[in-house]
mmCIF file of C-alpha atoms in Angstrom:
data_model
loop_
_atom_site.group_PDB
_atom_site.id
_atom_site.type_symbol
_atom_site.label_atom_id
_atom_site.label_comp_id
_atom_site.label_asym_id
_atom_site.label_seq_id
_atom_site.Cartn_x
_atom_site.Cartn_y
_atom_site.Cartn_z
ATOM 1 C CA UNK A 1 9.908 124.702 -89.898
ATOM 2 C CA UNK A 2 8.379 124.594 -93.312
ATOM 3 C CA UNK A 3 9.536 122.633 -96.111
ATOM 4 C CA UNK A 4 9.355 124.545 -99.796
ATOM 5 C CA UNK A 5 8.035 122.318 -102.157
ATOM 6 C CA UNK A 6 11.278 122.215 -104.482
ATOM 7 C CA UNK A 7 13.058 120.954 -101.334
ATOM 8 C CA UNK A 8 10.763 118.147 -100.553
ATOM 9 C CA UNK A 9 10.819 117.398 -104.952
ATOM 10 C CA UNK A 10 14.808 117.534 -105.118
ATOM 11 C CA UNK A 11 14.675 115.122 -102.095
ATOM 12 C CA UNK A 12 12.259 112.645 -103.148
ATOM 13 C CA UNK A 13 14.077 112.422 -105.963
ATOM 14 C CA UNK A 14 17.100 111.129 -104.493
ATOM 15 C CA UNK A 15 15.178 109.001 -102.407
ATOM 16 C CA UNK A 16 13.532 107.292 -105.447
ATOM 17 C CA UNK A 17 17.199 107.350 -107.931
ATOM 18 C CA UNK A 18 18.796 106.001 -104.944
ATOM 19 C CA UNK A 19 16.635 102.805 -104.304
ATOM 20 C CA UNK A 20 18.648 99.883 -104.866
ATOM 21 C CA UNK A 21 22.381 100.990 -104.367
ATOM 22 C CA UNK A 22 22.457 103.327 -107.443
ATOM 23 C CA UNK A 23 24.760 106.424 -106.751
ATOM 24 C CA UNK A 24 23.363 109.519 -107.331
ATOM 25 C CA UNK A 25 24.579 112.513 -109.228
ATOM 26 C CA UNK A 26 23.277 115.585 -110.001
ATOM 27 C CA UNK A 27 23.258 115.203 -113.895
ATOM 28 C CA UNK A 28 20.700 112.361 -112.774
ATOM 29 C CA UNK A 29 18.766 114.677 -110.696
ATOM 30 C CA UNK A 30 19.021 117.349 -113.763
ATOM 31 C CA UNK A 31 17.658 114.131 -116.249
ATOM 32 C CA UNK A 32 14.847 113.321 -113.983
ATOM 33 C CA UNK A 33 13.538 116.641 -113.049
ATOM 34 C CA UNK A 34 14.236 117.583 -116.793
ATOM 35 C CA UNK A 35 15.634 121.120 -114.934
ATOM 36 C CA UNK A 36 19.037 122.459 -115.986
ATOM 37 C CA UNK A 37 22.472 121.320 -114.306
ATOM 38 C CA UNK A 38 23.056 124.971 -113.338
ATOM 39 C CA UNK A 39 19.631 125.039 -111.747
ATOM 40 C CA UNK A 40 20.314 121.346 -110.156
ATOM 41 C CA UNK A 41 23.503 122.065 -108.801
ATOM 42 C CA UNK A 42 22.533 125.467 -106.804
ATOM 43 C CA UNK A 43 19.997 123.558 -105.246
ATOM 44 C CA UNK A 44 22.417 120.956 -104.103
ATOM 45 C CA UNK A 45 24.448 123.388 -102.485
ATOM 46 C CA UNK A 46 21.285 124.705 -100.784
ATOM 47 C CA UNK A 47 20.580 121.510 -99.662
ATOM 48 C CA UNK A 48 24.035 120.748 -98.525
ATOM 49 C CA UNK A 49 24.464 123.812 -96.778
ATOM 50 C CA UNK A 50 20.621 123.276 -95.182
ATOM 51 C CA UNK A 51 21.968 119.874 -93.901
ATOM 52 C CA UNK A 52 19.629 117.382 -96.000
ATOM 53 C CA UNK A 53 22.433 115.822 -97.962
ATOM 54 C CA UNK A 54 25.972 114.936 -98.262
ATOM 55 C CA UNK A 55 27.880 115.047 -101.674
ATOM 56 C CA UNK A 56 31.289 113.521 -101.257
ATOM 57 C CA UNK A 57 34.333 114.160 -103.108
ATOM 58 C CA UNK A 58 33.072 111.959 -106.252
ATOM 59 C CA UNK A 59 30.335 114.071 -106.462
ATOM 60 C CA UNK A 60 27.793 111.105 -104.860
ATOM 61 C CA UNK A 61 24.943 112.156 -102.881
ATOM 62 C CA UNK A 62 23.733 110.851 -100.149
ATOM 63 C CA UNK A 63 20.041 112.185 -97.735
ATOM 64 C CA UNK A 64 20.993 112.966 -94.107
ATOM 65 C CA UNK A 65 18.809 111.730 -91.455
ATOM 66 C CA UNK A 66 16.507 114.864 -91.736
ATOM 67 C CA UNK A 67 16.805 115.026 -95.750
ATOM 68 C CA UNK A 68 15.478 111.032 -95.839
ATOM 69 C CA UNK A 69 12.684 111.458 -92.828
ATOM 70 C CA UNK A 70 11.225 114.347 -95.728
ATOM 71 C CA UNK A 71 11.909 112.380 -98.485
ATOM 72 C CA UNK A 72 10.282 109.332 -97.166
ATOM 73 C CA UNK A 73 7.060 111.122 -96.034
ATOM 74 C CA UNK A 74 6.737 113.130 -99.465
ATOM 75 C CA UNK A 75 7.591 109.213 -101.226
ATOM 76 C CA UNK A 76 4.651 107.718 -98.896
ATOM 77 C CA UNK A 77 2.334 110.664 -99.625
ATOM 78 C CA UNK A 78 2.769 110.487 -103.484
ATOM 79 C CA UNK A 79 2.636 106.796 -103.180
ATOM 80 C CA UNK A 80 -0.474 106.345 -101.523
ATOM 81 C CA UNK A 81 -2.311 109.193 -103.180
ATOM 82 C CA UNK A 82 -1.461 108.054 -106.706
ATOM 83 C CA UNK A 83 -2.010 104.509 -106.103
ATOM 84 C CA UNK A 84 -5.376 105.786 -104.353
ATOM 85 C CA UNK A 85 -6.081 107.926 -107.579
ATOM 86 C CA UNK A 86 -5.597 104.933 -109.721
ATOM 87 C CA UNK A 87 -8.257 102.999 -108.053
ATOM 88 C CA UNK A 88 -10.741 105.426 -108.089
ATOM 89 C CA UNK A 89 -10.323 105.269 -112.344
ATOM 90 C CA UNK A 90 -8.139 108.305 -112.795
ATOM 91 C CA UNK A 91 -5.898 107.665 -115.452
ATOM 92 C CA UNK A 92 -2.014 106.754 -114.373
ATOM 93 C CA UNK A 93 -0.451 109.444 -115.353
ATOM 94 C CA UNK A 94 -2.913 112.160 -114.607
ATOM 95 C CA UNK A 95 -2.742 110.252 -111.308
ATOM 96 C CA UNK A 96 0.901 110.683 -110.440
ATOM 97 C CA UNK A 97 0.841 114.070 -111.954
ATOM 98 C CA UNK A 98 -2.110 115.243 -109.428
ATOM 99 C CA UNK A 99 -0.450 112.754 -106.737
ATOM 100 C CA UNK A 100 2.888 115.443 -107.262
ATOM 101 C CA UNK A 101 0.480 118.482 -106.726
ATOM 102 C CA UNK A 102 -1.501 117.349 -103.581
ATOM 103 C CA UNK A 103 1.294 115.711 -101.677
ATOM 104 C CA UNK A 104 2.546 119.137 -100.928
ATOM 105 C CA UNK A 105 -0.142 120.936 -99.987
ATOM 106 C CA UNK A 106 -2.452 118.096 -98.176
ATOM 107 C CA UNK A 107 -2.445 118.605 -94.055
ATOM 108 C CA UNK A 108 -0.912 115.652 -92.005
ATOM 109 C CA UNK A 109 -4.244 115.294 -90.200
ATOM 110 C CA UNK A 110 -6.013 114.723 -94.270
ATOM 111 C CA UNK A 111 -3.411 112.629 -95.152
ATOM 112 C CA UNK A 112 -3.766 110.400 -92.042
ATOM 113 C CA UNK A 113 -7.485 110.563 -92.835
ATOM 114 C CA UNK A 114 -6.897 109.407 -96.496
ATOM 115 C CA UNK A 115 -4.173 106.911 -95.438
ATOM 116 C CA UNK A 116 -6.530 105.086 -92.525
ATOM 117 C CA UNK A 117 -9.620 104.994 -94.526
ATOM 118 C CA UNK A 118 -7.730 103.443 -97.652
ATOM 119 C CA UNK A 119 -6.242 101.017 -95.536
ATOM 120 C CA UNK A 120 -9.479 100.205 -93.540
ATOM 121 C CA UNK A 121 -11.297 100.061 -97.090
ATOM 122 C CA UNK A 122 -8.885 96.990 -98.488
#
């Protein structure tokens, strides 16, 4: 099943506020995204109800085993394409913002590609 791309955002997102034992909310979701809390929290529910995440009774939320295996791959994708980006000269931040763009859209096989070649090239 396809991901949509604000599904893979919202949980990369989570993935990255999370790092480091830092509880997540969705106000911080809302502040990073700079999208509204209304807008934040239906998508939580979405999620929640689509089994990628867990919001306890504090309002915390936690990725699900399927919510982090997405979150992880879109994380890797934007990692290594930005930091890819960067070496080639592209400015930083028209890096990461072209990084965002491509890591939803590239194929797995491309991606591979990209990822072997990089790593074969250092």
């Amino acid at each position: 099943m396809k991901v949509q791309e604000s599904t893979q955002n919202y949980l990369e997102t989570i993935l990255m506020l999370s790092q480091g034992e830092n509880k997540v909310r969705s106000i911080d979701i809302s502040h990073k995204l700079e999208y509204s809390k209304p807008s934040v929290s239906v998508a939580m529910k979405k999620l929640r109800l689509d089994g990628y995440i867990h919001i306890d009774s504090d309002g915390y939320i936690t990725l699900t085993e399927s919510g982090r295996k997405i979150a992880e791959s879109m994380y890797e994708r934007h990692t290594i394409i930005s930091n890819w980006l960067i070496s080639l000269g592209i400015d930083k931040q028209i890096a990461l913002d072209d990084a965002c763009r491509i890591e939803h859209v590239i194929s797995e096989q491309s991606f591979q590609a990209i990822k072997s070649h990089i790593t074969k090239t250092r």
